[in-house]
Amino acid sequence: MVFDQLIGNFKLGIDYAIEQLINGINIGGIYALIAVGYTMVYGIIELINFAHGEIYMLGAYMAFTFYVMLHLPFPIAVLLSIFTCMLLGILLEFVAYRPLRNAPRLAALITAIGASLFLQNLALIIWGGIPKSFPEQTLPDFFQSPIITIHGNANISLLQYNIFFITVFLMLGLHLLITRTKIGTAMRACAQDKTTASLMGINVNRVITFTFAVGSSLGAVAGILAGLYYNIIKHTIGYVAGVKAFAAAVLGGIGNVPGAMLGGFVLGIAETFGAGYISSPYRDGIAYAVMILVIVFRPSGILGRKQTVKV
């Protein structure tokens, strides 16, 4: 049955393939924004921050709350949502992770899982279990209109174009921040050796806090974009997207920022093509299968190296 569907979908032609590619790039960009948050934190303190997926979820919820419930203009709601999530990421680092800085890794890992479950249940208590959606008038109608025709009926809408532009712009900005600024140099120094960085006058705690702030801000943006793209917000979206983004970070090479970006796009495209050509229920399994194959044949990830420059 699956094989028949696969053959049938291949007959849909190049237009269908291009549409899947466009969707995959959009979803991959969202995964990449979340994945860099995972990989930056891991690069500096070697912690898998499982609560990062919940920051993504809260980004969408906070934008919905500021816009729909408090009736603020949508751009203001977006900025306040990003700022709130940034503060939440900083608070998480202060309360949950900093006291365990010198504890065994397992303790910090369990704390991260606990923080994830706490935030997920907190969202369930505050917003309830019924999914929320942005109103139709959140974005003007022309955002759904095609603005670029690639081939036949394969088009790019203004919303898809903006999601791609925003994700690429933010990732280029992050790359420049890490490679061309003083704080970026401090981040890379802490990723190499925190003790030596501290002896050279770098405030390691401040760098770690800044890393959480940047990662949480990007996670919030990803949540808002996904909320607009799928137009469904519920308390479990952070878990699903967070696991996939973590898989993307591993796929690209955990601790490697460009690798996390690449891994997000590869995972998004693989997932979309799998859902489009095989079956939608298999989309998660296909995404993880790609990750497993890469790990089996290249354990350090696509861009990972034995002595890679982290963060």
PDB file of C-alpha atoms in Angstrom:
ATOM      1  CA  MET A   1       0.000   0.000   0.000  1.00  0.00           C
ATOM      2  CA  VAL A   2       2.777   2.385   0.920  1.00  0.00           C
ATOM      3  CA  PHE A   3       4.662   1.343  -2.200  1.00  0.00           C
ATOM      4  CA  ASP A   4       1.588   2.053  -4.361  1.00  0.00           C
ATOM      5  CA  GLN A   5       1.241   5.484  -2.762  1.00  0.00           C
ATOM      6  CA  LEU A   6       4.933   6.133  -3.376  1.00  0.00           C
ATOM      7  CA  ILE A   7       4.560   5.268  -7.065  1.00  0.00           C
ATOM      8  CA  GLY A   8       1.386   7.339  -7.311  1.00  0.00           C
ATOM      9  CA  ASN A   9       2.992  10.422  -5.751  1.00  0.00           C
ATOM     10  CA  PHE A  10       6.011  10.180  -8.063  1.00  0.00           C
ATOM     11  CA  LYS A  11       3.592  10.542 -10.952  1.00  0.00           C
ATOM     12  CA  LEU A  12       2.498  13.954  -9.615  1.00  0.00           C
ATOM     13  CA  GLY A  13       5.455  15.493 -11.390  1.00  0.00           C
ATOM     14  CA  ILE A  14       8.017  18.167 -10.758  1.00  0.00           C
ATOM     15  CA  ASP A  15       5.522  20.747  -9.467  1.00  0.00           C
ATOM     16  CA  TYR A  16       4.698  18.498  -6.520  1.00  0.00           C
ATOM     17  CA  ALA A  17       8.383  17.901  -5.819  1.00  0.00           C
ATOM     18  CA  ILE A  18       9.103  21.643  -5.814  1.00  0.00           C
ATOM     19  CA  GLU A  19       6.206  22.278  -3.435  1.00  0.00           C
ATOM     20  CA  GLN A  20       7.612  19.667  -1.047  1.00  0.00           C
ATOM     21  CA  LEU A  21      11.045  21.271  -1.309  1.00  0.00           C
ATOM     22  CA  ILE A  22       9.635  24.716  -0.471  1.00  0.00           C
ATOM     23  CA  ASN A  23       7.746  23.325   2.519  1.00  0.00           C
ATOM     24  CA  GLY A  24      10.831  21.422   3.634  1.00  0.00           C
ATOM     25  CA  ILE A  25      13.028  24.520   3.513  1.00  0.00           C
ATOM     26  CA  ASN A  26      10.506  26.474   5.581  1.00  0.00           C
ATOM     27  CA  ILE A  27      10.154  23.761   8.209  1.00  0.00           C
ATOM     28  CA  GLY A  28      13.900  23.149   8.138  1.00  0.00           C
ATOM     29  CA  GLY A  29      14.566  26.829   8.819  1.00  0.00           C
ATOM     30  CA  ILE A  30      12.344  26.674  11.897  1.00  0.00           C
ATOM     31  CA  TYR A  31      14.136  23.514  13.099  1.00  0.00           C
ATOM     32  CA  ALA A  32      17.475  25.219  12.502  1.00  0.00           C
ATOM     33  CA  LEU A  33      16.533  28.200  14.679  1.00  0.00           C
ATOM     34  CA  ILE A  34      15.699  25.834  17.545  1.00  0.00           C
ATOM     35  CA  ALA A  35      18.703  23.590  16.903  1.00  0.00           C
ATOM     36  CA  VAL A  36      21.254  26.398  17.275  1.00  0.00           C
ATOM     37  CA  GLY A  37      19.892  26.994  20.789  1.00  0.00           C
ATOM     38  CA  TYR A  38      20.605  23.368  21.686  1.00  0.00           C
ATOM     39  CA  THR A  39      24.045  23.351  20.135  1.00  0.00           C
ATOM     40  CA  MET A  40      25.207  26.694  21.591  1.00  0.00           C
ATOM     41  CA  VAL A  41      24.368  25.616  25.147  1.00  0.00           C
ATOM     42  CA  TYR A  42      25.936  22.188  24.603  1.00  0.00           C
ATOM     43  CA  GLY A  43      29.007  23.806  23.087  1.00  0.00           C
ATOM     44  CA  ILE A  44      29.704  25.849  26.228  1.00  0.00           C
ATOM     45  CA  ILE A  45      28.473  23.816  29.213  1.00  0.00           C
ATOM     46  CA  GLU A  46      27.964  20.406  27.551  1.00  0.00           C
ATOM     47  CA  LEU A  47      24.332  20.285  28.648  1.00  0.00           C
ATOM     48  CA  ILE A  48      21.423  19.096  26.525  1.00  0.00           C
ATOM     49  CA  ASN A  49      18.842  21.685  27.475  1.00  0.00           C
ATOM     50  CA  PHE A  50      15.644  19.703  26.936  1.00  0.00           C
ATOM     51  CA  ALA A  51      13.607  22.666  28.192  1.00  0.00           C
ATOM     52  CA  HIS A  52      14.581  24.591  25.053  1.00  0.00           C
ATOM     53  CA  GLY A  53      11.659  23.053  23.150  1.00  0.00           C
ATOM     54  CA  GLU A  54       9.304  24.537  25.741  1.00  0.00           C
ATOM     55  CA  ILE A  55      10.815  27.991  25.148  1.00  0.00           C
ATOM     56  CA  TYR A  56       9.791  27.516  21.502  1.00  0.00           C
ATOM     57  CA  MET A  57       6.267  26.598  22.625  1.00  0.00           C
ATOM     58  CA  LEU A  58       6.057  29.568  25.005  1.00  0.00           C
ATOM     59  CA  GLY A  59       7.197  31.922  22.232  1.00  0.00           C
ATOM     60  CA  ALA A  60       4.069  31.055  20.258  1.00  0.00           C
ATOM     61  CA  TYR A  61       1.821  31.167  23.336  1.00  0.00           C
ATOM     62  CA  MET A  62       3.168  34.528  24.515  1.00  0.00           C
ATOM     63  CA  ALA A  63       2.690  36.120  21.085  1.00  0.00           C
ATOM     64  CA  PHE A  64      -0.878  34.758  21.053  1.00  0.00           C
ATOM     65  CA  THR A  65      -1.511  36.137  24.554  1.00  0.00           C
ATOM     66  CA  PHE A  66      -0.125  39.611  23.887  1.00  0.00           C
ATOM     67  CA  TYR A  67      -1.939  39.881  20.544  1.00  0.00           C
ATOM     68  CA  VAL A  68      -5.273  38.105  21.071  1.00  0.00           C
ATOM     69  CA  MET A  69      -5.873  38.413  24.802  1.00  0.00           C
ATOM     70  CA  LEU A  70      -4.209  41.767  25.553  1.00  0.00           C
ATOM     71  CA  HIS A  71      -5.033  43.273  22.133  1.00  0.00           C
ATOM     72  CA  LEU A  72      -1.558  44.679  21.503  1.00  0.00           C
ATOM     73  CA  PRO A  73      -0.430  45.327  17.912  1.00  0.00           C
ATOM     74  CA  PHE A  74       1.049  42.155  16.425  1.00  0.00           C
ATOM     75  CA  PRO A  75       4.616  43.535  15.955  1.00  0.00           C
ATOM     76  CA  ILE A  76       4.635  44.676  19.606  1.00  0.00           C
ATOM     77  CA  ALA A  77       3.289  41.276  20.672  1.00  0.00           C
ATOM     78  CA  VAL A  78       6.104  39.559  18.769  1.00  0.00           C
ATOM     79  CA  LEU A  79       8.804  41.727  20.364  1.00  0.00           C
ATOM     80  CA  LEU A  80       7.355  41.266  23.858  1.00  0.00           C
ATOM     81  CA  SER A  81       7.141  37.509  23.299  1.00  0.00           C
ATOM     82  CA  ILE A  82      10.794  37.319  22.270  1.00  0.00           C
ATOM     83  CA  PHE A  83      11.830  39.474  25.241  1.00  0.00           C
ATOM     84  CA  THR A  84       9.779  37.358  27.670  1.00  0.00           C
ATOM     85  CA  CYS A  85      11.298  34.126  26.384  1.00  0.00           C
ATOM     86  CA  MET A  86      14.774  35.632  26.581  1.00  0.00           C
ATOM     87  CA  LEU A  87      14.179  36.474  30.263  1.00  0.00           C
ATOM     88  CA  LEU A  88      12.771  32.992  30.834  1.00  0.00           C
ATOM     89  CA  GLY A  89      15.881  31.420  29.319  1.00  0.00           C
ATOM     90  CA  ILE A  90      18.079  33.536  31.602  1.00  0.00           C
ATOM     91  CA  LEU A  91      15.940  32.623  34.631  1.00  0.00           C
ATOM     92  CA  LEU A  92      16.180  28.945  33.691  1.00  0.00           C
ATOM     93  CA  GLU A  93      19.948  29.144  33.591  1.00  0.00           C
ATOM     94  CA  PHE A  94      20.105  30.951  36.945  1.00  0.00           C
ATOM     95  CA  VAL A  95      17.643  28.748  38.825  1.00  0.00           C
ATOM     96  CA  ALA A  96      17.946  25.291  37.262  1.00  0.00           C
ATOM     97  CA  TYR A  97      21.392  24.946  35.721  1.00  0.00           C
ATOM     98  CA  ARG A  98      23.884  27.283  37.409  1.00  0.00           C
ATOM     99  CA  PRO A  99      23.629  25.593  40.848  1.00  0.00           C
ATOM    100  CA  LEU A 100      24.495  22.294  39.110  1.00  0.00           C
ATOM    101  CA  ARG A 101      27.429  23.664  37.112  1.00  0.00           C
ATOM    102  CA  ASN A 102      29.928  21.390  38.897  1.00  0.00           C
ATOM    103  CA  ALA A 103      27.524  18.514  39.538  1.00  0.00           C
ATOM    104  CA  PRO A 104      27.609  15.253  37.551  1.00  0.00           C
ATOM    105  CA  ARG A 105      26.139  15.625  34.053  1.00  0.00           C
ATOM    106  CA  LEU A 106      23.335  13.230  34.865  1.00  0.00           C
ATOM    107  CA  ALA A 107      22.014  15.607  37.544  1.00  0.00           C
ATOM    108  CA  ALA A 108      21.886  18.511  35.096  1.00  0.00           C
ATOM    109  CA  LEU A 109      20.296  16.296  32.451  1.00  0.00           C
ATOM    110  CA  ILE A 110      17.546  15.194  34.834  1.00  0.00           C
ATOM    111  CA  THR A 111      16.996  18.820  35.821  1.00  0.00           C
ATOM    112  CA  ALA A 112      16.629  19.783  32.160  1.00  0.00           C
ATOM    113  CA  ILE A 113      13.981  17.089  31.664  1.00  0.00           C
ATOM    114  CA  GLY A 114      12.224  18.236  34.833  1.00  0.00           C
ATOM    115  CA  ALA A 115      12.255  21.872  33.681  1.00  0.00           C
ATOM    116  CA  SER A 116      10.799  20.777  30.335  1.00  0.00           C
ATOM    117  CA  LEU A 117       7.933  18.899  31.993  1.00  0.00           C
ATOM    118  CA  PHE A 118       7.332  21.769  34.417  1.00  0.00           C
ATOM    119  CA  LEU A 119       7.019  24.355  31.633  1.00  0.00           C
ATOM    120  CA  GLN A 120       4.827  22.060  29.558  1.00  0.00           C
ATOM    121  CA  ASN A 121       2.412  21.508  32.439  1.00  0.00           C
ATOM    122  CA  LEU A 122       2.521  25.194  33.363  1.00  0.00           C
ATOM    123  CA  ALA A 123       1.379  26.017  29.825  1.00  0.00           C
ATOM    124  CA  LEU A 124      -1.400  23.429  30.148  1.00  0.00           C
ATOM    125  CA  ILE A 125      -2.622  25.081  33.365  1.00  0.00           C
ATOM    126  CA  ILE A 126      -2.458  28.628  31.981  1.00  0.00           C
ATOM    127  CA  TRP A 127      -3.788  28.146  28.440  1.00  0.00           C
ATOM    128  CA  GLY A 128      -5.663  24.836  28.792  1.00  0.00           C
ATOM    129  CA  GLY A 129      -5.591  21.788  26.563  1.00  0.00           C
ATOM    130  CA  ILE A 130      -7.606  23.239  23.694  1.00  0.00           C
ATOM    131  CA  PRO A 131      -5.313  24.312  20.810  1.00  0.00           C
ATOM    132  CA  LYS A 132      -5.104  28.046  20.121  1.00  0.00           C
ATOM    133  CA  SER A 133      -4.891  29.754  16.741  1.00  0.00           C
ATOM    134  CA  PHE A 134      -3.979  33.208  15.571  1.00  0.00           C
ATOM    135  CA  PRO A 135      -7.027  35.029  14.119  1.00  0.00           C
ATOM    136  CA  GLU A 136      -7.318  35.153  10.341  1.00  0.00           C
ATOM    137  CA  GLN A 137      -6.680  38.904  10.349  1.00  0.00           C
ATOM    138  CA  THR A 138      -3.311  38.499  12.115  1.00  0.00           C
ATOM    139  CA  LEU A 139      -1.574  38.775   8.756  1.00  0.00           C
ATOM    140  CA  PRO A 140      -3.098  40.458   5.667  1.00  0.00           C
ATOM    141  CA  ASP A 141      -4.596  38.103   3.083  1.00  0.00           C
ATOM    142  CA  PHE A 142      -1.841  38.779   0.596  1.00  0.00           C
ATOM    143  CA  PHE A 143       0.614  36.896   2.834  1.00  0.00           C
ATOM    144  CA  GLN A 144      -1.035  33.683   1.580  1.00  0.00           C
ATOM    145  CA  SER A 145      -0.891  34.801  -2.043  1.00  0.00           C
ATOM    146  CA  PRO A 146       1.825  33.420  -4.327  1.00  0.00           C
ATOM    147  CA  ILE A 147       4.525  35.967  -5.147  1.00  0.00           C
ATOM    148  CA  ILE A 148       7.009  33.766  -7.024  1.00  0.00           C
ATOM    149  CA  THR A 149       6.130  31.026  -9.545  1.00  0.00           C
ATOM    150  CA  ILE A 150       8.960  28.535  -9.863  1.00  0.00           C
ATOM    151  CA  HIS A 151       7.424  25.975 -12.216  1.00  0.00           C
ATOM    152  CA  GLY A 152       3.844  25.348 -13.285  1.00  0.00           C
ATOM    153  CA  ASN A 153       1.675  25.417 -10.168  1.00  0.00           C
ATOM    154  CA  ALA A 154       4.614  25.435  -7.757  1.00  0.00           C
ATOM    155  CA  ASN A 155       4.535  28.828  -6.046  1.00  0.00           C
ATOM    156  CA  ILE A 156       6.097  30.547  -3.062  1.00  0.00           C
ATOM    157  CA  SER A 157       3.693  32.552  -0.913  1.00  0.00           C
ATOM    158  CA  LEU A 158       4.687  35.767   0.808  1.00  0.00           C
ATOM    159  CA  LEU A 159       4.455  34.010   4.191  1.00  0.00           C
ATOM    160  CA  GLN A 160       6.825  31.245   3.054  1.00  0.00           C
ATOM    161  CA  TYR A 161       9.185  33.825   1.591  1.00  0.00           C
ATOM    162  CA  ASN A 162       9.208  35.809   4.837  1.00  0.00           C
ATOM    163  CA  ILE A 163       9.801  32.720   6.976  1.00  0.00           C
ATOM    164  CA  PHE A 164      12.764  31.759   4.796  1.00  0.00           C
ATOM    165  CA  PHE A 165      14.117  35.320   4.793  1.00  0.00           C
ATOM    166  CA  ILE A 166      13.776  35.730   8.586  1.00  0.00           C
ATOM    167  CA  THR A 167      15.401  32.371   9.380  1.00  0.00           C
ATOM    168  CA  VAL A 168      18.332  32.974   7.023  1.00  0.00           C
ATOM    169  CA  PHE A 169      18.747  36.571   8.258  1.00  0.00           C
ATOM    170  CA  LEU A 170      18.821  35.470  11.917  1.00  0.00           C
ATOM    171  CA  MET A 171      21.252  32.638  11.227  1.00  0.00           C
ATOM    172  CA  LEU A 172      23.606  34.941   9.334  1.00  0.00           C
ATOM    173  CA  GLY A 173      23.322  37.427  12.206  1.00  0.00           C
ATOM    174  CA  LEU A 174      24.160  34.686  14.703  1.00  0.00           C
ATOM    175  CA  HIS A 175      27.135  33.597  12.601  1.00  0.00           C
ATOM    176  CA  LEU A 176      28.456  37.173  12.511  1.00  0.00           C
ATOM    177  CA  LEU A 177      27.820  37.561  16.247  1.00  0.00           C
ATOM    178  CA  ILE A 178      29.897  34.475  17.012  1.00  0.00           C
ATOM    179  CA  THR A 179      32.713  35.115  14.555  1.00  0.00           C
ATOM    180  CA  ARG A 180      33.019  38.927  14.390  1.00  0.00           C
ATOM    181  CA  THR A 181      32.214  40.312  17.840  1.00  0.00           C
ATOM    182  CA  LYS A 182      33.943  40.449  21.213  1.00  0.00           C
ATOM    183  CA  ILE A 183      31.190  38.508  22.961  1.00  0.00           C
ATOM    184  CA  GLY A 184      31.321  35.916  20.178  1.00  0.00           C
ATOM    185  CA  THR A 185      35.043  35.505  20.741  1.00  0.00           C
ATOM    186  CA  ALA A 186      34.337  35.049  24.458  1.00  0.00           C
ATOM    187  CA  MET A 187      31.727  32.401  23.621  1.00  0.00           C
ATOM    188  CA  ARG A 188      34.192  30.482  21.470  1.00  0.00           C
ATOM    189  CA  ALA A 189      36.866  30.791  24.169  1.00  0.00           C
ATOM    190  CA  CYS A 190      34.478  29.393  26.812  1.00  0.00           C
ATOM    191  CA  ALA A 191      33.551  26.574  24.457  1.00  0.00           C
ATOM    192  CA  GLN A 192      37.228  25.663  24.116  1.00  0.00           C
ATOM    193  CA  ASP A 193      38.188  25.896  27.798  1.00  0.00           C
ATOM    194  CA  LYS A 194      36.194  27.736  30.443  1.00  0.00           C
ATOM    195  CA  THR A 195      39.019  27.693  33.009  1.00  0.00           C
ATOM    196  CA  THR A 196      41.531  29.268  30.641  1.00  0.00           C
ATOM    197  CA  ALA A 197      38.934  31.752  29.432  1.00  0.00           C
ATOM    198  CA  SER A 198      38.303  32.781  33.041  1.00  0.00           C
ATOM    199  CA  LEU A 199      42.043  33.239  33.670  1.00  0.00           C
ATOM    200  CA  MET A 200      42.151  35.532  30.634  1.00  0.00           C
ATOM    201  CA  GLY A 201      39.551  37.825  32.198  1.00  0.00           C
ATOM    202  CA  ILE A 202      36.395  36.521  30.563  1.00  0.00           C
ATOM    203  CA  ASN A 203      33.330  36.486  32.800  1.00  0.00           C
ATOM    204  CA  VAL A 204      32.233  32.918  32.089  1.00  0.00           C
ATOM    205  CA  ASN A 205      28.915  33.206  33.915  1.00  0.00           C
ATOM    206  CA  ARG A 206      27.988  36.284  31.908  1.00  0.00           C
ATOM    207  CA  VAL A 207      28.881  34.519  28.644  1.00  0.00           C
ATOM    208  CA  ILE A 208      26.759  31.492  29.566  1.00  0.00           C
ATOM    209  CA  THR A 209      23.828  33.744  30.477  1.00  0.00           C
ATOM    210  CA  PHE A 210      24.202  35.578  27.179  1.00  0.00           C
ATOM    211  CA  THR A 211      24.206  32.247  25.339  1.00  0.00           C
ATOM    212  CA  PHE A 212      20.945  31.218  26.972  1.00  0.00           C
ATOM    213  CA  ALA A 213      19.448  34.628  26.145  1.00  0.00           C
ATOM    214  CA  VAL A 214      20.367  34.384  22.456  1.00  0.00           C
ATOM    215  CA  GLY A 215      19.253  30.764  22.131  1.00  0.00           C
ATOM    216  CA  SER A 216      15.932  31.447  23.878  1.00  0.00           C
ATOM    217  CA  SER A 217      15.264  34.483  21.678  1.00  0.00           C
ATOM    218  CA  LEU A 218      15.820  32.429  18.529  1.00  0.00           C
ATOM    219  CA  GLY A 219      13.618  29.660  19.938  1.00  0.00           C
ATOM    220  CA  ALA A 220      10.837  32.199  20.542  1.00  0.00           C
ATOM    221  CA  VAL A 221      11.092  33.458  16.963  1.00  0.00           C
ATOM    222  CA  ALA A 222      10.862  29.875  15.715  1.00  0.00           C
ATOM    223  CA  GLY A 223       7.743  29.315  17.837  1.00  0.00           C
ATOM    224  CA  ILE A 224       6.043  32.423  16.480  1.00  0.00           C
ATOM    225  CA  LEU A 225       6.886  31.518  12.871  1.00  0.00           C
ATOM    226  CA  ALA A 226       5.621  27.971  13.358  1.00  0.00           C
ATOM    227  CA  GLY A 227       2.461  29.333  15.004  1.00  0.00           C
ATOM    228  CA  LEU A 228       1.793  31.483  11.959  1.00  0.00           C
ATOM    229  CA  TYR A 229       2.714  28.736   9.467  1.00  0.00           C
ATOM    230  CA  TYR A 230       0.707  25.888  11.013  1.00  0.00           C
ATOM    231  CA  ASN A 231      -1.729  28.187  12.891  1.00  0.00           C
ATOM    232  CA  ILE A 232      -2.048  25.791  15.785  1.00  0.00           C
ATOM    233  CA  ILE A 233      -0.576  26.295  19.247  1.00  0.00           C
ATOM    234  CA  LYS A 234      -0.782  23.745  22.062  1.00  0.00           C
ATOM    235  CA  HIS A 235       1.293  22.760  25.054  1.00  0.00           C
ATOM    236  CA  THR A 236       2.872  19.708  23.388  1.00  0.00           C
ATOM    237  CA  ILE A 237       4.337  21.400  20.298  1.00  0.00           C
ATOM    238  CA  GLY A 238       7.553  22.164  22.154  1.00  0.00           C
ATOM    239  CA  TYR A 239       8.277  18.507  22.873  1.00  0.00           C
ATOM    240  CA  VAL A 240       7.837  17.373  19.263  1.00  0.00           C
ATOM    241  CA  ALA A 241       9.708  20.283  17.703  1.00  0.00           C
ATOM    242  CA  GLY A 242      12.351  20.172  20.422  1.00  0.00           C
ATOM    243  CA  VAL A 243      13.158  16.510  19.823  1.00  0.00           C
ATOM    244  CA  LYS A 244      13.400  17.092  16.068  1.00  0.00           C
ATOM    245  CA  ALA A 245      15.586  20.157  16.547  1.00  0.00           C
ATOM    246  CA  PHE A 246      17.840  18.167  18.869  1.00  0.00           C
ATOM    247  CA  ALA A 247      18.020  15.514  16.174  1.00  0.00           C
ATOM    248  CA  ALA A 248      18.962  18.260  13.710  1.00  0.00           C
ATOM    249  CA  ALA A 249      21.730  19.455  16.040  1.00  0.00           C
ATOM    250  CA  VAL A 250      23.074  15.897  16.304  1.00  0.00           C
ATOM    251  CA  LEU A 251      22.708  15.457  12.553  1.00  0.00           C
ATOM    252  CA  GLY A 252      24.818  18.532  11.859  1.00  0.00           C
ATOM    253  CA  GLY A 253      27.335  17.807  14.612  1.00  0.00           C
ATOM    254  CA  ILE A 254      26.350  18.706  18.182  1.00  0.00           C
ATOM    255  CA  GLY A 255      28.233  21.799  19.367  1.00  0.00           C
ATOM    256  CA  ASN A 256      28.730  23.064  15.821  1.00  0.00           C
ATOM    257  CA  VAL A 257      26.505  26.064  14.973  1.00  0.00           C
ATOM    258  CA  PRO A 258      26.740  25.858  11.150  1.00  0.00           C
ATOM    259  CA  GLY A 259      26.161  22.112  11.485  1.00  0.00           C
ATOM    260  CA  ALA A 260      22.964  22.723  13.478  1.00  0.00           C
ATOM    261  CA  MET A 261      21.729  25.090  10.764  1.00  0.00           C
ATOM    262  CA  LEU A 262      22.493  22.568   8.026  1.00  0.00           C
ATOM    263  CA  GLY A 263      21.027  19.724  10.061  1.00  0.00           C
ATOM    264  CA  GLY A 264      17.768  21.652  10.482  1.00  0.00           C
ATOM    265  CA  PHE A 265      17.355  22.121   6.740  1.00  0.00           C
ATOM    266  CA  VAL A 266      18.314  18.504   5.937  1.00  0.00           C
ATOM    267  CA  LEU A 267      15.880  17.157   8.519  1.00  0.00           C
ATOM    268  CA  GLY A 268      13.064  19.466   7.404  1.00  0.00           C
ATOM    269  CA  ILE A 269      13.456  18.550   3.743  1.00  0.00           C
ATOM    270  CA  ALA A 270      13.750  14.810   4.497  1.00  0.00           C
ATOM    271  CA  GLU A 271      10.660  14.946   6.690  1.00  0.00           C
ATOM    272  CA  THR A 272       8.596  16.830   4.123  1.00  0.00           C
ATOM    273  CA  PHE A 273       9.564  14.574   1.215  1.00  0.00           C
ATOM    274  CA  GLY A 274       8.882  11.511   3.361  1.00  0.00           C
ATOM    275  CA  ALA A 275       5.444  12.818   4.300  1.00  0.00           C
ATOM    276  CA  GLY A 276       4.680  13.893   0.747  1.00  0.00           C
ATOM    277  CA  TYR A 277       5.842  10.797  -1.139  1.00  0.00           C
ATOM    278  CA  ILE A 278       5.399   7.965   1.348  1.00  0.00           C
ATOM    279  CA  SER A 279       2.855   8.811   4.039  1.00  0.00           C
ATOM    280  CA  SER A 280       2.231  11.682   6.414  1.00  0.00           C
ATOM    281  CA  PRO A 281       2.132   9.465   9.557  1.00  0.00           C
ATOM    282  CA  TYR A 282       5.685   8.305   8.722  1.00  0.00           C
ATOM    283  CA  ARG A 283       7.134  11.827   8.629  1.00  0.00           C
ATOM    284  CA  ASP A 284       8.651  11.656  12.138  1.00  0.00           C
ATOM    285  CA  GLY A 285      10.041   8.165  11.590  1.00  0.00           C
ATOM    286  CA  ILE A 286      11.655   9.185   8.307  1.00  0.00           C
ATOM    287  CA  ALA A 287      13.272  12.212   9.915  1.00  0.00           C
ATOM    288  CA  TYR A 288      14.752  10.095  12.685  1.00  0.00           C
ATOM    289  CA  ALA A 289      15.842   7.417  10.208  1.00  0.00           C
ATOM    290  CA  VAL A 290      17.893  10.032   8.354  1.00  0.00           C
ATOM    291  CA  MET A 291      19.496  11.076  11.627  1.00  0.00           C
ATOM    292  CA  ILE A 292      20.306   7.462  12.562  1.00  0.00           C
ATOM    293  CA  LEU A 293      21.871   6.797   9.161  1.00  0.00           C
ATOM    294  CA  VAL A 294      24.098   9.843   9.466  1.00  0.00           C
ATOM    295  CA  ILE A 295      25.132   8.910  13.005  1.00  0.00           C
ATOM    296  CA  VAL A 296      25.900   5.331  11.961  1.00  0.00           C
ATOM    297  CA  PHE A 297      28.087   6.324   9.015  1.00  0.00           C
ATOM    298  CA  ARG A 298      29.381   9.616  10.448  1.00  0.00           C
ATOM    299  CA  PRO A 299      29.030   9.632  14.264  1.00  0.00           C
ATOM    300  CA  SER A 300      30.294  13.201  14.637  1.00  0.00           C
ATOM    301  CA  GLY A 301      27.539  14.541  12.358  1.00  0.00           C
ATOM    302  CA  ILE A 302      27.683  16.125   8.905  1.00  0.00           C
ATOM    303  CA  LEU A 303      30.010  18.998   9.871  1.00  0.00           C
ATOM    304  CA  GLY A 304      31.365  17.568  13.110  1.00  0.00           C
ATOM    305  CA  ARG A 305      35.078  17.040  13.493  1.00  0.00           C
ATOM    306  CA  LYS A 306      37.278  15.480  16.132  1.00  0.00           C
ATOM    307  CA  GLN A 307      38.581  18.891  17.157  1.00  0.00           C
ATOM    308  CA  THR A 308      35.878  21.221  15.940  1.00  0.00           C
ATOM    309  CA  VAL A 309      35.547  24.851  16.943  1.00  0.00           C
ATOM    310  CA  LYS A 310      32.417  24.865  19.089  1.00  0.00           C
ATOM    311  CA  VAL A 311      29.952  27.756  19.480  1.00  0.00           C
TER     312      VAL A 311
END
